[in-house]
JSON list of C-alpha atoms in Angstrom, two decimals:
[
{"chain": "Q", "resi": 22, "resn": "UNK", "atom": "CA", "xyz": [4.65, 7.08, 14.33]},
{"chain": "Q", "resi": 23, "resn": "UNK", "atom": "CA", "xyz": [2.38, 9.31, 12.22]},
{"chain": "Q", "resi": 24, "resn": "UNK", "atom": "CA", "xyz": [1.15, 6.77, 8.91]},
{"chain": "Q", "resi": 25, "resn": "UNK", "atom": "CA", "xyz": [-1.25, 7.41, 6.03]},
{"chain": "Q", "resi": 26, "resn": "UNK", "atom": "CA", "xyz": [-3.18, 4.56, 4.68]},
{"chain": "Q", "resi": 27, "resn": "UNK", "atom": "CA", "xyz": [-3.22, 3.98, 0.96]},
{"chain": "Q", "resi": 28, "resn": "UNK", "atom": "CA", "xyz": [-6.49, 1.73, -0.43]},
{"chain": "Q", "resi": 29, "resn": "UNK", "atom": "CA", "xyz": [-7.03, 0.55, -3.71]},
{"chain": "Q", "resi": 30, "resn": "UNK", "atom": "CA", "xyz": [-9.79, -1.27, -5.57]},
{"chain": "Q", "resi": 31, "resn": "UNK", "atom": "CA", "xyz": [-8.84, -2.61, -8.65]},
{"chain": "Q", "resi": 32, "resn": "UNK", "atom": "CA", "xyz": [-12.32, -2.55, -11.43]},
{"chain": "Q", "resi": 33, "resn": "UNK", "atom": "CA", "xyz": [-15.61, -1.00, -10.89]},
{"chain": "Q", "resi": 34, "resn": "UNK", "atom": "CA", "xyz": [-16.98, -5.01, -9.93]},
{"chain": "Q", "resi": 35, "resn": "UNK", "atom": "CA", "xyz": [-15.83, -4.04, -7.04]},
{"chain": "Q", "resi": 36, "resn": "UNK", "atom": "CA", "xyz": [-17.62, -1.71, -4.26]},
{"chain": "Q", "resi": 37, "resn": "UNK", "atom": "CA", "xyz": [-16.85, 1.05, -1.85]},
{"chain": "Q", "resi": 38, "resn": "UNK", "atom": "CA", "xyz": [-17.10, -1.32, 0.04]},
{"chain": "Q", "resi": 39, "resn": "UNK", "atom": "CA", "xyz": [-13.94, -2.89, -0.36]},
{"chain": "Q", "resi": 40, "resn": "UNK", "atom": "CA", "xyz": [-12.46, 0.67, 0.37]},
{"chain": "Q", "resi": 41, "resn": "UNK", "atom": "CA", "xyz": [-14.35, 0.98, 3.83]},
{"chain": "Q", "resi": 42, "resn": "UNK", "atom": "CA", "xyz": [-13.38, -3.01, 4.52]},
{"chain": "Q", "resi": 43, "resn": "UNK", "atom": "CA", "xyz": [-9.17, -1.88, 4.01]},
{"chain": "Q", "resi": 44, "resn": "UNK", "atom": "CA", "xyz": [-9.48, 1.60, 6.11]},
{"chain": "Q", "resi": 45, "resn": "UNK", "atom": "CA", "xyz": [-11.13, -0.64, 8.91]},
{"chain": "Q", "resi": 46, "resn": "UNK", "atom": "CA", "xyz": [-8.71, -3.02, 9.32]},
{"chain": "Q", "resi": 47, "resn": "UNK", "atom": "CA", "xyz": [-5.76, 0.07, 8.43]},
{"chain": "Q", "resi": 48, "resn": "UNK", "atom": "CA", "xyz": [-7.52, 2.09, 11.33]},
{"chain": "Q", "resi": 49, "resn": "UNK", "atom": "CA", "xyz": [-7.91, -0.81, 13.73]},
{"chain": "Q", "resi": 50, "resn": "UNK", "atom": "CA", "xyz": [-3.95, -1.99, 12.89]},
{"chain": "Q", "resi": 51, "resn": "UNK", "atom": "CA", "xyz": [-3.00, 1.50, 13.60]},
{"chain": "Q", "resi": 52, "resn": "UNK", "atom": "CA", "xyz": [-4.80, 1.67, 17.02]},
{"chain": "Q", "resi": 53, "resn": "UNK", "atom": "CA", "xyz": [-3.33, -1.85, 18.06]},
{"chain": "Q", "resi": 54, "resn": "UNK", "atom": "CA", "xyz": [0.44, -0.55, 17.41]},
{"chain": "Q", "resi": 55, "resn": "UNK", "atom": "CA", "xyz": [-0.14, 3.35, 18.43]},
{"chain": "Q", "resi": 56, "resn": "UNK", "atom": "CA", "xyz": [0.13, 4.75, 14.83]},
{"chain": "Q", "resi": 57, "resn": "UNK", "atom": "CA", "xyz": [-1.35, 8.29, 14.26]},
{"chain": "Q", "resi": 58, "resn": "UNK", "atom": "CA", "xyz": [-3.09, 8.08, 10.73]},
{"chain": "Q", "resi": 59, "resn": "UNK", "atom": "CA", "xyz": [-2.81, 11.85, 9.36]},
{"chain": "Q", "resi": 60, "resn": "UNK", "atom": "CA", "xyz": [-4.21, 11.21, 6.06]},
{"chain": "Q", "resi": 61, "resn": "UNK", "atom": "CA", "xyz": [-5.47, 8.40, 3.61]},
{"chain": "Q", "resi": 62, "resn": "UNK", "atom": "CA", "xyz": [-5.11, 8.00, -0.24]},
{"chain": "Q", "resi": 63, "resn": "UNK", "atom": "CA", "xyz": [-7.40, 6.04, -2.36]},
{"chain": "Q", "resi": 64, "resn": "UNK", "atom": "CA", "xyz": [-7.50, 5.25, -5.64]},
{"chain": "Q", "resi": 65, "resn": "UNK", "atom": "CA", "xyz": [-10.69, 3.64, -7.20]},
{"chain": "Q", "resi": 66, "resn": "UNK", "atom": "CA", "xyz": [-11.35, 1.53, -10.15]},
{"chain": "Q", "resi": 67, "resn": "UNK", "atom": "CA", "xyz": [-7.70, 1.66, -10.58]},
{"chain": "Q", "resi": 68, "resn": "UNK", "atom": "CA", "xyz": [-5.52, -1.32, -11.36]},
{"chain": "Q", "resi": 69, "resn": "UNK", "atom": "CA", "xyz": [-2.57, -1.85, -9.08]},
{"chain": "Q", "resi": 70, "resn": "UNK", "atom": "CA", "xyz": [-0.31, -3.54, -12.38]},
{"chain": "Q", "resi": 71, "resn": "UNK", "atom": "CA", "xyz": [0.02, 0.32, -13.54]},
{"chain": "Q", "resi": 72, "resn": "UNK", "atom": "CA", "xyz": [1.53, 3.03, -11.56]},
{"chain": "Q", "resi": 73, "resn": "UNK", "atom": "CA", "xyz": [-0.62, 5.34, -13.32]},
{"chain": "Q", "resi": 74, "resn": "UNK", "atom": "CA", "xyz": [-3.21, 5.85, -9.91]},
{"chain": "Q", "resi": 75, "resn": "UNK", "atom": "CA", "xyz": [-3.22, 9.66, -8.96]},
{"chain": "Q", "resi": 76, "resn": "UNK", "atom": "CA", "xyz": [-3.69, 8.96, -5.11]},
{"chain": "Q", "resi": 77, "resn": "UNK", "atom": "CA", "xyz": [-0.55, 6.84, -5.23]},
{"chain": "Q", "resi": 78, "resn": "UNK", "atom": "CA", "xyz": [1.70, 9.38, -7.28]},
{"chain": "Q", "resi": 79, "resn": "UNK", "atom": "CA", "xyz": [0.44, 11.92, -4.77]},
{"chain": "Q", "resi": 80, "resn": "UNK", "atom": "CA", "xyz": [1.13, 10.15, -1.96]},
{"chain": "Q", "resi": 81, "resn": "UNK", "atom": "CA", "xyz": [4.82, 9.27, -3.17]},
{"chain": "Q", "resi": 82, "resn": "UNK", "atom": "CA", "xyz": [4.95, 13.15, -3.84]},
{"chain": "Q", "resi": 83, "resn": "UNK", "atom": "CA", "xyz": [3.70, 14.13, -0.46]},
{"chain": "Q", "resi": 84, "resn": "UNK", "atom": "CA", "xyz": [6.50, 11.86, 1.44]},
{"chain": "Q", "resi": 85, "resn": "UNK", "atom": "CA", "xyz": [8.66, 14.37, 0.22]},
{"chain": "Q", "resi": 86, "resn": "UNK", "atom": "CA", "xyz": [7.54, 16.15, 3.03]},
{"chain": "Q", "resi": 87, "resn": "UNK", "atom": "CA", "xyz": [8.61, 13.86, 5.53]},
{"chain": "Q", "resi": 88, "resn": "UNK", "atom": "CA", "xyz": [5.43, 14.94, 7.48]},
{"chain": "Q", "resi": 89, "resn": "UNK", "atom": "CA", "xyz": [4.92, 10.64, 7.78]},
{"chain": "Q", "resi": 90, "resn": "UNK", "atom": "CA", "xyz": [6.90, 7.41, 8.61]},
{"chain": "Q", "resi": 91, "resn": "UNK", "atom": "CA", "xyz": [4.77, 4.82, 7.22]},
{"chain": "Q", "resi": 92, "resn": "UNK", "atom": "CA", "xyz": [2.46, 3.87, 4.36]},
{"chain": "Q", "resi": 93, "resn": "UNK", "atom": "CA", "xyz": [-0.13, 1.11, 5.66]},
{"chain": "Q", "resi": 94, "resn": "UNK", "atom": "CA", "xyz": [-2.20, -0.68, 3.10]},
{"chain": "Q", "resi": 95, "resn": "UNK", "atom": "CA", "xyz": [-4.30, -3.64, 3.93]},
{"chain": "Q", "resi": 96, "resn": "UNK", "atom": "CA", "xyz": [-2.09, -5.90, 2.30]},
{"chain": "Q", "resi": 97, "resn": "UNK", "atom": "CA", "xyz": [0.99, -5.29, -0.04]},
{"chain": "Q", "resi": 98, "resn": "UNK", "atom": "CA", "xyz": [-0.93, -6.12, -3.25]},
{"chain": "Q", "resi": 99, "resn": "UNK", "atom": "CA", "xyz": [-2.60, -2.99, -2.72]},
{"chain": "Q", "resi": 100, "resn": "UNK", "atom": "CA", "xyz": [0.02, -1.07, -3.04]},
{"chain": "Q", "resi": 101, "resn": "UNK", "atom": "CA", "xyz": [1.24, -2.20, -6.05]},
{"chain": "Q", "resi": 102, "resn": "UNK", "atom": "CA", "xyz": [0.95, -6.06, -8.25]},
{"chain": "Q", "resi": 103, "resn": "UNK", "atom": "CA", "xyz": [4.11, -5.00, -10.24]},
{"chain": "Q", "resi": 104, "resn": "UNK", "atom": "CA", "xyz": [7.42, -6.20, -8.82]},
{"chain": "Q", "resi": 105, "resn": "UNK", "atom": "CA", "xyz": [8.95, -3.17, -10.52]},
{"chain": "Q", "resi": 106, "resn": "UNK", "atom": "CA", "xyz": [6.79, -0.41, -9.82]},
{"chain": "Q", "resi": 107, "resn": "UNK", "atom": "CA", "xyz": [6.65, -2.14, -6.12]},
{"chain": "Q", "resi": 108, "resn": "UNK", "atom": "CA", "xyz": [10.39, -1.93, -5.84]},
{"chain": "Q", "resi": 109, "resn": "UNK", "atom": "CA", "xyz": [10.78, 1.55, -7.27]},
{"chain": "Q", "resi": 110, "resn": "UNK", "atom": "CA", "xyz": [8.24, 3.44, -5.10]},
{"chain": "Q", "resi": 111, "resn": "UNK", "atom": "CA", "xyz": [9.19, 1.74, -1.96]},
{"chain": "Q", "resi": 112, "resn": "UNK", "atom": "CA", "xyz": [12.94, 2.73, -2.67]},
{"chain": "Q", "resi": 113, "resn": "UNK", "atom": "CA", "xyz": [11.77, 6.15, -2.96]},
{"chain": "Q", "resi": 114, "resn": "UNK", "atom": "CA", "xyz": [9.54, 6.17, 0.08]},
{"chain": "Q", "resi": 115, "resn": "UNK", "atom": "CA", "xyz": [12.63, 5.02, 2.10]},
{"chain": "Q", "resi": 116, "resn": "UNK", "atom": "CA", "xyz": [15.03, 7.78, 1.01]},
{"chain": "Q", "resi": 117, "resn": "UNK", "atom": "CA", "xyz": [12.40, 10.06, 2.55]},
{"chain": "Q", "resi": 118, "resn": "UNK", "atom": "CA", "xyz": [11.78, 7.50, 5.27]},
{"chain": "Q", "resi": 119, "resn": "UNK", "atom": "CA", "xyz": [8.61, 6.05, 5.06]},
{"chain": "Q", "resi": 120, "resn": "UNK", "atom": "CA", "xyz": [8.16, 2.77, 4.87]},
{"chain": "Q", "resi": 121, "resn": "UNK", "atom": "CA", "xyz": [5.17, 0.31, 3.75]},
{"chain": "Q", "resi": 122, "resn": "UNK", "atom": "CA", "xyz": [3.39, -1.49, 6.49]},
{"chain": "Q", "resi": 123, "resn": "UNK", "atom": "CA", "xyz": [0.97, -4.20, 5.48]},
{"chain": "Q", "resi": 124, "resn": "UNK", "atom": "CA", "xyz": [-2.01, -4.30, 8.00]},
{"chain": "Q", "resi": 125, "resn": "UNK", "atom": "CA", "xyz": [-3.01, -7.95, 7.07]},
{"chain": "Q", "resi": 126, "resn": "UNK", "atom": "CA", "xyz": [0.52, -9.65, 6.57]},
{"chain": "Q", "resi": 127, "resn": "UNK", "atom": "CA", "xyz": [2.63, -10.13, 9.36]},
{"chain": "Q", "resi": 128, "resn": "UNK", "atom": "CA", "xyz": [6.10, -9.23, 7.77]},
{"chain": "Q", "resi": 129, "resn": "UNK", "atom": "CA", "xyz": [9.11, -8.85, 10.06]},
{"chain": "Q", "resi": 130, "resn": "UNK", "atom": "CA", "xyz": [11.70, -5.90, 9.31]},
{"chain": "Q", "resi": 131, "resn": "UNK", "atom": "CA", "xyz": [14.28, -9.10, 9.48]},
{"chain": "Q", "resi": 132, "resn": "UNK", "atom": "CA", "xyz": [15.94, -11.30, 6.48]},
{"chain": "Q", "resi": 133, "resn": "UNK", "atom": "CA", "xyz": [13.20, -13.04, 6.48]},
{"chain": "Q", "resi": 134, "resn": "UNK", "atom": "CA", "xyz": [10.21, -10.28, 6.36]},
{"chain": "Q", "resi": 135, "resn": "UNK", "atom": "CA", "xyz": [12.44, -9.19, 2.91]},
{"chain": "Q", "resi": 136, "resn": "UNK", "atom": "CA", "xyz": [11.75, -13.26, 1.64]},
{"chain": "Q", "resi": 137, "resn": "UNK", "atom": "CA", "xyz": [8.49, -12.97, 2.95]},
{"chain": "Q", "resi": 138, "resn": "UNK", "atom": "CA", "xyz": [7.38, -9.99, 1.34]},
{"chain": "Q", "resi": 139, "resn": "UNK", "atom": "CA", "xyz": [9.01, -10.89, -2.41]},
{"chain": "Q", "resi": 140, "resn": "UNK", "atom": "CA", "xyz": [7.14, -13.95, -2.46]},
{"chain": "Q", "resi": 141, "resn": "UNK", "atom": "CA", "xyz": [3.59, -11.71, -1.43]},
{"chain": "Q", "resi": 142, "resn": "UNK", "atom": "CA", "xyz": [4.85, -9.63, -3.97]},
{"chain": "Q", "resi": 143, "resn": "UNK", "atom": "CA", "xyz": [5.38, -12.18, -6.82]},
{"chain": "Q", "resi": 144, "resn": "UNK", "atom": "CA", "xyz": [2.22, -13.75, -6.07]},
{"chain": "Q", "resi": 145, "resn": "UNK", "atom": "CA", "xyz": [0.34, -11.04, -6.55]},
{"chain": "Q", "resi": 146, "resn": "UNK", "atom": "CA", "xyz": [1.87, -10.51, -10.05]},
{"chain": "Q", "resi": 147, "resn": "UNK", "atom": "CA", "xyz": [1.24, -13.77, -10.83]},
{"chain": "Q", "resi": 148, "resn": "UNK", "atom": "CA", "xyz": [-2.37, -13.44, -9.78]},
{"chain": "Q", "resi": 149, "resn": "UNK", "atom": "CA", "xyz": [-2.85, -10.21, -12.13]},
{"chain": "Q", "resi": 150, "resn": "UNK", "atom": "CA", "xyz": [-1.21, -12.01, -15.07]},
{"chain": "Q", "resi": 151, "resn": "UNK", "atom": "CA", "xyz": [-3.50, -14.69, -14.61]}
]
């Protein structure tokens, strides 16, 4: 399956090095389960409570393409810490089928992996609004 891995650091506190920690574990995931990464998207500095990252709207642009099947971030907070935004995007990705793979959280494509991954989601909220 050919992937792209979006990364995301959220305030300039933080360090490239957070970006080169996520596309190590993204690369290393992708290896383990014979993903072909064809491209990455990374936003910096940018918070993940906004949609408003240019990497991200590019990337939702470019799976227009259909030229990928999957989106892996390191987890799903990096992808987005708005329930909304979170639910909007990934409903787009799927009706050009892609979906979002989360190299640190082991969510099944079952009943439960949709549980599962509304609770990471909600928490993450919760973490921004705190």
């Amino acid at each position: 399956m050919n992937v792209v891995i979006y990364a995301r650091f959220s305030c300039h506190r933080q360090t490239e090095q957070s970006i080169e920690g996520q596309l190590k574990v993204c690369y290393e995931y992708a290896k383990a389960h014979d993903y072909t990464v064809i491209g990455e998207y990374i936003d910096r500095a940018q918070s993940g409570t906004t949609d408003n990252r240019t990497d991200f709207q590019r990337m939702i642009a470019d799976s227009e393409k259909r030229t990928f099947e999957g989106v892996l971030v390191y987890q799903l907070d990096r992808f987005s810490r708005n329930r909304y935004d979170s639910a909007i995007y990934k409903t787009k990705l799927k009706k050009n089928g892609v979906r979002v793979l989360s190299a640190k959280e082991n969510i099944s494509a079952d009943a439960s992996g949709i549980l599962i991954e509304g609770v990471l989601e909600s928490m993450a909220e919760y973490y921004s609004v705190e």
